[in-house]
Tab-separated table of C-alpha atoms in Angstrom:
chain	number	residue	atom	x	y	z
A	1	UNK	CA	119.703	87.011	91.346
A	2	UNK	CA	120.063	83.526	92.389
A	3	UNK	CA	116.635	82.816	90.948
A	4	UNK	CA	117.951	84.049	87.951
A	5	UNK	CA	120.945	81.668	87.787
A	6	UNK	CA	119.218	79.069	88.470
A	7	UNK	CA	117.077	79.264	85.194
A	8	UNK	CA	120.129	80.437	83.378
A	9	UNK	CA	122.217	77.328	84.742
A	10	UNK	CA	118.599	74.809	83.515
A	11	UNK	CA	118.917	76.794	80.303
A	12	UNK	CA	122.917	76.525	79.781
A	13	UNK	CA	122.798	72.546	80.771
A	14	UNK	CA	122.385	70.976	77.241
A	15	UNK	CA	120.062	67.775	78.456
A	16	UNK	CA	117.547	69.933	80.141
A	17	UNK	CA	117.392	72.518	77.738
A	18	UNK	CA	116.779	69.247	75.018
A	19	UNK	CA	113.872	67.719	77.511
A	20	UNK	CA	112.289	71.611	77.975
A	21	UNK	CA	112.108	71.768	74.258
A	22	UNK	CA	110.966	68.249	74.113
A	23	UNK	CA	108.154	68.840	76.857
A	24	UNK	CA	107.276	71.749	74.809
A	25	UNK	CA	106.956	69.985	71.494
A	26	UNK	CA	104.826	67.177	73.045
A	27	UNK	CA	102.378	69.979	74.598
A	28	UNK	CA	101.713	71.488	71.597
A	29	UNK	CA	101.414	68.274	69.904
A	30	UNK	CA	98.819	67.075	72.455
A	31	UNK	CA	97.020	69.887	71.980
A	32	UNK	CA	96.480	70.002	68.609
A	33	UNK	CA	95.860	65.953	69.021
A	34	UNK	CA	93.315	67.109	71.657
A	35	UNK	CA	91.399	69.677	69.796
A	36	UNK	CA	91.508	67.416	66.526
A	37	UNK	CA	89.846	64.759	68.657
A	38	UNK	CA	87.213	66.638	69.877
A	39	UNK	CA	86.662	67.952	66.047
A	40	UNK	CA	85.853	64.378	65.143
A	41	UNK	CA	83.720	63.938	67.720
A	42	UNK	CA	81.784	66.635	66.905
A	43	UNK	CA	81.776	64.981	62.976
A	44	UNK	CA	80.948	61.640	64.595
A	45	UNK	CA	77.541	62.935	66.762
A	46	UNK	CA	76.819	64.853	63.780
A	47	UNK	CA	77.136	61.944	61.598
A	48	UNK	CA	75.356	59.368	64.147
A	49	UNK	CA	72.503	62.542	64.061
A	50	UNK	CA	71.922	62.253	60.464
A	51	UNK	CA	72.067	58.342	60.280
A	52	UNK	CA	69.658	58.113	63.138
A	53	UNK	CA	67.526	60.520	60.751
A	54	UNK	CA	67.743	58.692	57.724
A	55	UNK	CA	67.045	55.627	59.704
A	56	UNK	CA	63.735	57.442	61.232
A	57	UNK	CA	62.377	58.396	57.505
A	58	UNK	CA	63.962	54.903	55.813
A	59	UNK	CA	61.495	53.461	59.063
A	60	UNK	CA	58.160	55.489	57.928
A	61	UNK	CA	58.659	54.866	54.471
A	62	UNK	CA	59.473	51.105	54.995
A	63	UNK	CA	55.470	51.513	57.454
A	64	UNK	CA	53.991	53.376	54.926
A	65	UNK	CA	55.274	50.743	52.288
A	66	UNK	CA	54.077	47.702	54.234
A	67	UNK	CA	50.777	49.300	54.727
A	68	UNK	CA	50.335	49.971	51.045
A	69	UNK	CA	51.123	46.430	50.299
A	70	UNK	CA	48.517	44.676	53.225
A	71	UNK	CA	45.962	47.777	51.763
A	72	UNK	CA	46.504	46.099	48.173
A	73	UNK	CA	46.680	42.665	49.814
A	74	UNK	CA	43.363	42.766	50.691
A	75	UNK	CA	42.007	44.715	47.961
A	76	UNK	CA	43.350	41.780	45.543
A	77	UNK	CA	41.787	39.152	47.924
A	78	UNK	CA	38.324	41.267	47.620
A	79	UNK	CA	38.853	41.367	44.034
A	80	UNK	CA	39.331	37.847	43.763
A	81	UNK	CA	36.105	37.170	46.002
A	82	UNK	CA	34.006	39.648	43.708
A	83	UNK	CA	35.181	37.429	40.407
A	84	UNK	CA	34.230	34.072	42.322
A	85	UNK	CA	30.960	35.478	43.528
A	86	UNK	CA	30.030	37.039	40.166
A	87	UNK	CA	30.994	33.309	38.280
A	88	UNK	CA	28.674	31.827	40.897
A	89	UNK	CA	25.815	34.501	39.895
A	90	UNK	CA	22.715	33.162	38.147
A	91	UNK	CA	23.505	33.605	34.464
A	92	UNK	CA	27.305	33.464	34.015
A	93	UNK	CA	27.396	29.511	34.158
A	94	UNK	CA	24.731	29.635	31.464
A	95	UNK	CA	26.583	32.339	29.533
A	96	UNK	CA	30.115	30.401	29.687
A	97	UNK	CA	28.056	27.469	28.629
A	98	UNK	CA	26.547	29.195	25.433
A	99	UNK	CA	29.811	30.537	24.365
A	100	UNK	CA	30.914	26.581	24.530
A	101	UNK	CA	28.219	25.206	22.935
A	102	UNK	CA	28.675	28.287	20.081
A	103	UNK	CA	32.287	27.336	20.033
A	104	UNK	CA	31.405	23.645	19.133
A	105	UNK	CA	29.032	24.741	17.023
A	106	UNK	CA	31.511	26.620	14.720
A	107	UNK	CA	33.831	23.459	15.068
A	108	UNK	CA	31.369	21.070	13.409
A	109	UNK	CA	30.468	23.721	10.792
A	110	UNK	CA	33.788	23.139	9.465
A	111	UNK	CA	33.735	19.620	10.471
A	112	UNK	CA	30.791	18.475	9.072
A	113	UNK	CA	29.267	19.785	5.308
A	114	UNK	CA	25.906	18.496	6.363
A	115	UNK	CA	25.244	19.737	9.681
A	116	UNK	CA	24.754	23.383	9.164
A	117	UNK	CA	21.498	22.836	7.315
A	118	UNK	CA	20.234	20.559	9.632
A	119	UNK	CA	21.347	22.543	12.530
A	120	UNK	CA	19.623	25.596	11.181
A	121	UNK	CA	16.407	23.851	10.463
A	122	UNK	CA	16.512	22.702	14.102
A	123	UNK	CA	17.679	26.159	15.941
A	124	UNK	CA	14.517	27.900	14.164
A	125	UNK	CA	11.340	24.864	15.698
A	126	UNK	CA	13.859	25.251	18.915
A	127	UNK	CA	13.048	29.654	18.939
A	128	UNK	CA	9.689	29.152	18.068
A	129	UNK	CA	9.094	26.611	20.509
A	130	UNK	CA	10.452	29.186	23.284
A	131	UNK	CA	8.118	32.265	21.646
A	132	UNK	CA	5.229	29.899	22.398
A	133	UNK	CA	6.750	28.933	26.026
A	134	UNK	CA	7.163	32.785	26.776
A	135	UNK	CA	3.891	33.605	25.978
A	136	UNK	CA	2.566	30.925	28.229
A	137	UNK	CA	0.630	29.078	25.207
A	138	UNK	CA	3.052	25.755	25.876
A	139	UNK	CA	2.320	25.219	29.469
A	140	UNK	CA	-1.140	25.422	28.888
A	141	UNK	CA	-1.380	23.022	26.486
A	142	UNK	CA	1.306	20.644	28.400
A	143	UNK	CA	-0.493	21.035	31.632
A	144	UNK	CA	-4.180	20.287	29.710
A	145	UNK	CA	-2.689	17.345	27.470
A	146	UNK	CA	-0.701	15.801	30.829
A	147	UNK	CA	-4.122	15.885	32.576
A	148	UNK	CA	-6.371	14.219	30.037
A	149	UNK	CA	-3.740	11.917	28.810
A	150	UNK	CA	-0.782	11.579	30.261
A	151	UNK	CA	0.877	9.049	27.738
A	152	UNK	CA	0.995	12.472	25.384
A	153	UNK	CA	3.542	15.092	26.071
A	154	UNK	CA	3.741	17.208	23.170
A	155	UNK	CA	0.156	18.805	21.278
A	156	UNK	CA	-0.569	18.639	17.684
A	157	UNK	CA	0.004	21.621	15.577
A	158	UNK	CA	-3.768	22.385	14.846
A	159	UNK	CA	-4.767	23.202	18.147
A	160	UNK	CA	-1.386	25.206	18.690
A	161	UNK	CA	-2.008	27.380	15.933
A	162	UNK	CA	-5.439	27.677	17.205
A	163	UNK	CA	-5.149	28.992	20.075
A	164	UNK	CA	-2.233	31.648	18.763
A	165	UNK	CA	-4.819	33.058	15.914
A	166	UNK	CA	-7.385	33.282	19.217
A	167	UNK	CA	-4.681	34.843	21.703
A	168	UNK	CA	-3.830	37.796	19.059
């Protein structure tokens, strides 16, 4: 019985009985502060899980991205080799060339009235002339004519049409 008085006498003293219930109070409030921590830890890994995941794919695609670019790097760089090495082909010089000399061309048909029949006139000897080189009559007249005489660089028209009539 004197255990039981003693409790009764803690429980009957005003300032304990304030402190017990104060204890108590601060128990259960650590406890919930305990188990509310330990909640947001759990959020917090869980959290640092997913931004370490997001950081792994944002990685590979940021890789996958630089490779693309370096892959069309050089593809643009072979490109632009291909376009220089097809301008220095045999051909495309001569090609840009015609298209200026057709572009002056057109200029000094509107520039000049008089031109275009004289520039006719001339295009038409200037085909002919290469017909005859392509079918090899020209060189064998220039290499004959710069043998025999080599003060003469063009032969007469007689002989020329000669020797086509004779070829056909």
């Amino acid at each position: 019985m004197e255990n039981s008085s003693w409790i009764g006498e803690i429980f009957a003293n005003p300032f304990l009985r304030g402190l017990f219930i104060g204890v108590l109070i601060a128990a259960i409030l650590w406890v919930r502060g305990w188990l509310k921590a330990r909640e947001l830890n759990a959020n917090l890994k869980k959290l640092r899980e997913h931004l370490h995941t997001k950081l792994e794919i944002d990685s590979a695609e940021n890789e996958r991205r630089k490779g693309e670019i370096d892959k069309l790097k050089q593809e643009r760089d072979n490109l632009r080799n291909m376009v220089q090495v097809l301008n220095q082909k045999p051909g495309r010089q001569e090609l840009r060339q015609v298209q200026v000399y057709q572009k002056a061309i057109e200029i000094m048909f509107e520039k000049s009235p008089g031109f275009a029949p004289a520039w006719q006139i001339t295009v038409k000897e200037a085909e002919e002339e290469i017909k005859r080189a392509e079918r090899g009559i020209i060189p064998f007249f220039k290499r004959m004519t710069t043998s025999s005489s080599p003060s003469t660089e063009k032969p007469s028209k007689k002989p020329l049409e000669l020797e086509q009539s004779s070829s056909h």
